[in-house]
Coordinates of C-alpha atoms in Angstrom, one line a residue:
M1 CA 41.5 -21.2 1.6
K2 CA 39.8 -24.3 0.2
I3 CA 36.6 -26.0 1.3
Q4 CA 34.8 -29.1 0.3
I5 CA 31.0 -29.4 -0.3
D6 CA 29.4 -32.7 -1.1
H7 CA 32.7 -34.1 -2.4
K8 CA 33.4 -31.1 -4.6
D9 CA 36.4 -28.8 -4.0
F10 CA 36.1 -25.0 -3.9
E11 CA 38.6 -22.2 -3.3
L12 CA 38.1 -18.7 -2.0
M13 CA 37.2 -16.2 -4.7
I14 CA 35.6 -13.1 -3.1
E15 CA 36.0 -12.3 0.5
H16 CA 33.0 -10.9 2.5
E17 CA 34.7 -7.6 3.1
Q18 CA 34.9 -7.0 -0.7
V19 CA 31.2 -7.8 -0.9
K20 CA 30.3 -5.4 1.9
K21 CA 32.3 -2.6 0.2
R22 CA 30.6 -3.2 -3.1
L23 CA 27.1 -3.3 -1.4
R24 CA 27.7 0.1 0.2
L25 CA 28.4 1.6 -3.3
I26 CA 25.4 0.0 -4.9
G27 CA 23.3 1.2 -2.0
I28 CA 24.4 4.8 -2.6
Q29 CA 23.6 4.5 -6.3
L30 CA 20.1 3.2 -5.5
N31 CA 19.5 5.9 -2.9
V32 CA 20.3 8.6 -5.4
A33 CA 18.5 7.0 -8.4
Y34 CA 15.2 6.4 -6.5
E35 CA 15.3 9.3 -4.1
Y36 CA 12.0 10.6 -5.3
S37 CA 10.1 7.4 -5.6
I38 CA 9.1 4.3 -3.6
P39 CA 10.6 1.4 -5.6
V40 CA 9.6 -2.3 -5.2
F41 CA 12.6 -4.6 -4.8
I42 CA 11.9 -8.1 -6.1
G43 CA 14.3 -10.7 -4.8
V44 CA 14.8 -13.9 -6.8
L45 CA 14.9 -16.8 -4.3
N46 CA 16.6 -18.8 -3.0
G47 CA 20.0 -17.4 -3.9
C48 CA 19.4 -13.7 -3.4
F49 CA 18.5 -13.9 0.3
M50 CA 21.8 -12.9 1.8
F51 CA 22.6 -10.3 -0.9
M52 CA 19.2 -8.8 -0.6
A53 CA 19.2 -8.6 3.1
D54 CA 22.6 -6.9 3.2
L55 CA 21.7 -4.7 0.3
M56 CA 18.5 -3.5 1.9
K57 CA 20.5 -2.4 4.9
E58 CA 22.3 0.1 2.6
V59 CA 19.0 1.4 1.0
H60 CA 17.8 4.3 3.1
I61 CA 14.8 5.4 0.9
A62 CA 11.2 4.3 1.3
S63 CA 10.8 1.0 -0.5
E64 CA 8.9 -2.3 -0.6
V65 CA 10.3 -5.8 -0.8
C66 CA 8.8 -9.0 -2.2
F67 CA 10.2 -12.2 -3.6
V68 CA 9.7 -14.7 -6.4
K69 CA 11.2 -18.1 -6.6
M70 CA 12.5 -19.6 -9.8
A71 CA 14.2 -22.9 -10.5
S72 CA 16.9 -23.1 -13.1
Y73 CA 19.6 -25.4 -11.7
N74 CA 19.9 -29.1 -10.8
G75 CA 23.0 -29.5 -8.6
D76 CA 25.7 -27.6 -10.6
Q77 CA 23.9 -28.1 -14.0
R78 CA 21.9 -25.4 -15.6
Q79 CA 18.5 -26.5 -16.8
E80 CA 17.0 -25.2 -20.1
E81 CA 13.6 -24.7 -18.7
V82 CA 13.1 -22.1 -15.9
K83 CA 10.2 -22.8 -13.6
S84 CA 8.3 -20.3 -11.5
L85 CA 7.8 -21.8 -8.0
I86 CA 6.5 -18.6 -6.2
G87 CA 5.0 -15.7 -8.2
L88 CA 4.5 -12.0 -7.6
S89 CA 2.5 -10.9 -4.7
H90 CA 2.4 -7.1 -5.3
S91 CA 0.7 -5.0 -7.9
L92 CA 3.5 -3.4 -9.9
K93 CA 1.4 -1.2 -12.2
G94 CA 3.1 2.2 -12.6
R95 CA 5.8 1.3 -10.0
E96 CA 9.6 1.5 -10.2
V97 CA 10.9 -2.1 -9.9
I98 CA 14.3 -3.3 -9.1
I99 CA 14.9 -7.1 -9.6
V100 CA 17.6 -8.4 -7.2
E101 CA 19.5 -11.5 -8.4
D102 CA 22.4 -13.3 -6.7
I103 CA 24.0 -14.3 -10.1
I104 CA 23.3 -13.9 -13.8
D105 CA 24.9 -16.5 -16.0
T106 CA 22.9 -17.5 -19.1
G107 CA 20.2 -15.0 -18.2
N108 CA 17.4 -17.5 -18.7
T109 CA 16.0 -17.0 -15.2
L110 CA 16.2 -13.2 -15.5
K111 CA 14.5 -13.2 -18.8
E112 CA 11.5 -15.1 -17.3
V113 CA 11.4 -12.8 -14.3
I114 CA 11.5 -9.7 -16.5
Q115 CA 8.6 -11.1 -18.6
M116 CA 6.6 -11.8 -15.5
V117 CA 7.2 -8.2 -14.2
E118 CA 6.5 -6.6 -17.6
K119 CA 3.0 -8.1 -17.6
E120 CA 2.3 -6.0 -14.5
E121 CA 3.0 -2.8 -16.4
P122 CA 5.6 -1.2 -14.2
A123 CA 6.9 2.4 -14.8
S124 CA 10.4 1.0 -15.0
I125 CA 12.5 -2.1 -14.5
A126 CA 16.1 -2.2 -13.3
V127 CA 18.2 -5.2 -12.4
C128 CA 20.7 -5.4 -9.6
T129 CA 22.9 -8.5 -9.4
L130 CA 25.7 -9.5 -7.1
L131 CA 27.5 -11.6 -9.7
L132 CA 27.5 -11.4 -13.5
K133 CA 29.1 -14.0 -15.9
P134 CA 29.4 -12.0 -19.2
D135 CA 30.8 -15.0 -21.1
A136 CA 27.8 -17.2 -20.2
L137 CA 25.1 -14.7 -21.2
E138 CA 22.7 -15.9 -23.8
H139 CA 20.5 -12.7 -23.7
E140 CA 21.0 -9.0 -23.7
F141 CA 19.4 -6.9 -20.9
E142 CA 19.1 -3.2 -21.2
E143 CA 17.6 -3.4 -17.6
L144 CA 20.9 -4.5 -16.1
A145 CA 21.9 -1.4 -14.1
Y146 CA 23.8 -2.5 -10.9
V147 CA 26.5 -5.2 -10.9
G148 CA 28.5 -6.2 -7.9
F149 CA 31.2 -8.3 -9.6
E150 CA 31.8 -9.6 -13.1
I151 CA 33.3 -13.1 -12.9
E152 CA 34.5 -15.9 -15.2
N153 CA 32.1 -18.6 -16.2
E154 CA 32.8 -20.7 -13.2
F155 CA 30.6 -22.5 -10.7
V156 CA 30.4 -20.6 -7.4
V157 CA 29.0 -21.1 -3.9
G158 CA 28.6 -19.1 -0.8
Y159 CA 26.8 -15.9 0.2
G160 CA 23.4 -17.4 -0.8
L161 CA 24.7 -19.5 -3.7
D162 CA 24.6 -23.3 -3.2
Y163 CA 25.8 -26.6 -4.5
N164 CA 23.1 -29.3 -4.0
G165 CA 21.5 -27.1 -1.4
I166 CA 24.7 -26.7 0.6
G167 CA 26.9 -23.7 1.1
R168 CA 24.4 -20.8 1.0
N169 CA 25.4 -19.9 4.6
L170 CA 29.0 -19.2 3.8
K171 CA 29.9 -15.5 4.1
D172 CA 32.6 -15.6 1.4
I173 CA 32.2 -16.7 -2.2
Y174 CA 34.1 -19.7 -3.5
R175 CA 34.7 -21.1 -7.0
A176 CA 34.9 -24.8 -8.0
V177 CA 38.4 -26.1 -8.6

C-alpha cells in the first residue's frame, strides 16, 4: 500500500498488528524488570505519543509518566542542534527512569535527553524505543534496553512520526520511496 504526504510518496513498512505484538513483549519485559520499583517513564514528544500511550497500556506496574519535548528535525532533514522545548517536570533523584522514544537515528536527541536526566541523579536510566536505525547512530548508548524494531536508515512516517507535521495519526508505519 502506498500513500502520499505533502507531495512525497511512502510505502507500507510495518503494519500496526506487528507493532501491537512487539509492544506486548516490551510491556512484559518492563513489568518484570521494574516489578519492585515505581519507575518514571519520560516520553520524548511529539513523536512518542502514540507509542507511549499504547506501551503504557501494557505496563501493569505502578509508574509515573511525564514528557519532554525536543526539536531535531526540519521537515525530513536532521538538524545538528537539538533544542529543548519542554523540560522535565518531575524530580528524578534516586528514581528508576525509562526514556521512551519513537525513533533513534543519529542519537543526538537521545544524548541530550540522557544528559538532562543525568543531572537529576536518577538511580538508573533505561531507553525504550519503537524504532532504531543502527546504521545512522553517531553515539553509543549503554542505556538502550528495549527496541521494538531495527530498521534501515530510511525516512519513516506514521504511528506518531511525521513529515512536515503530517502523518502522525497513521496507525501503520511507512517508509519514503
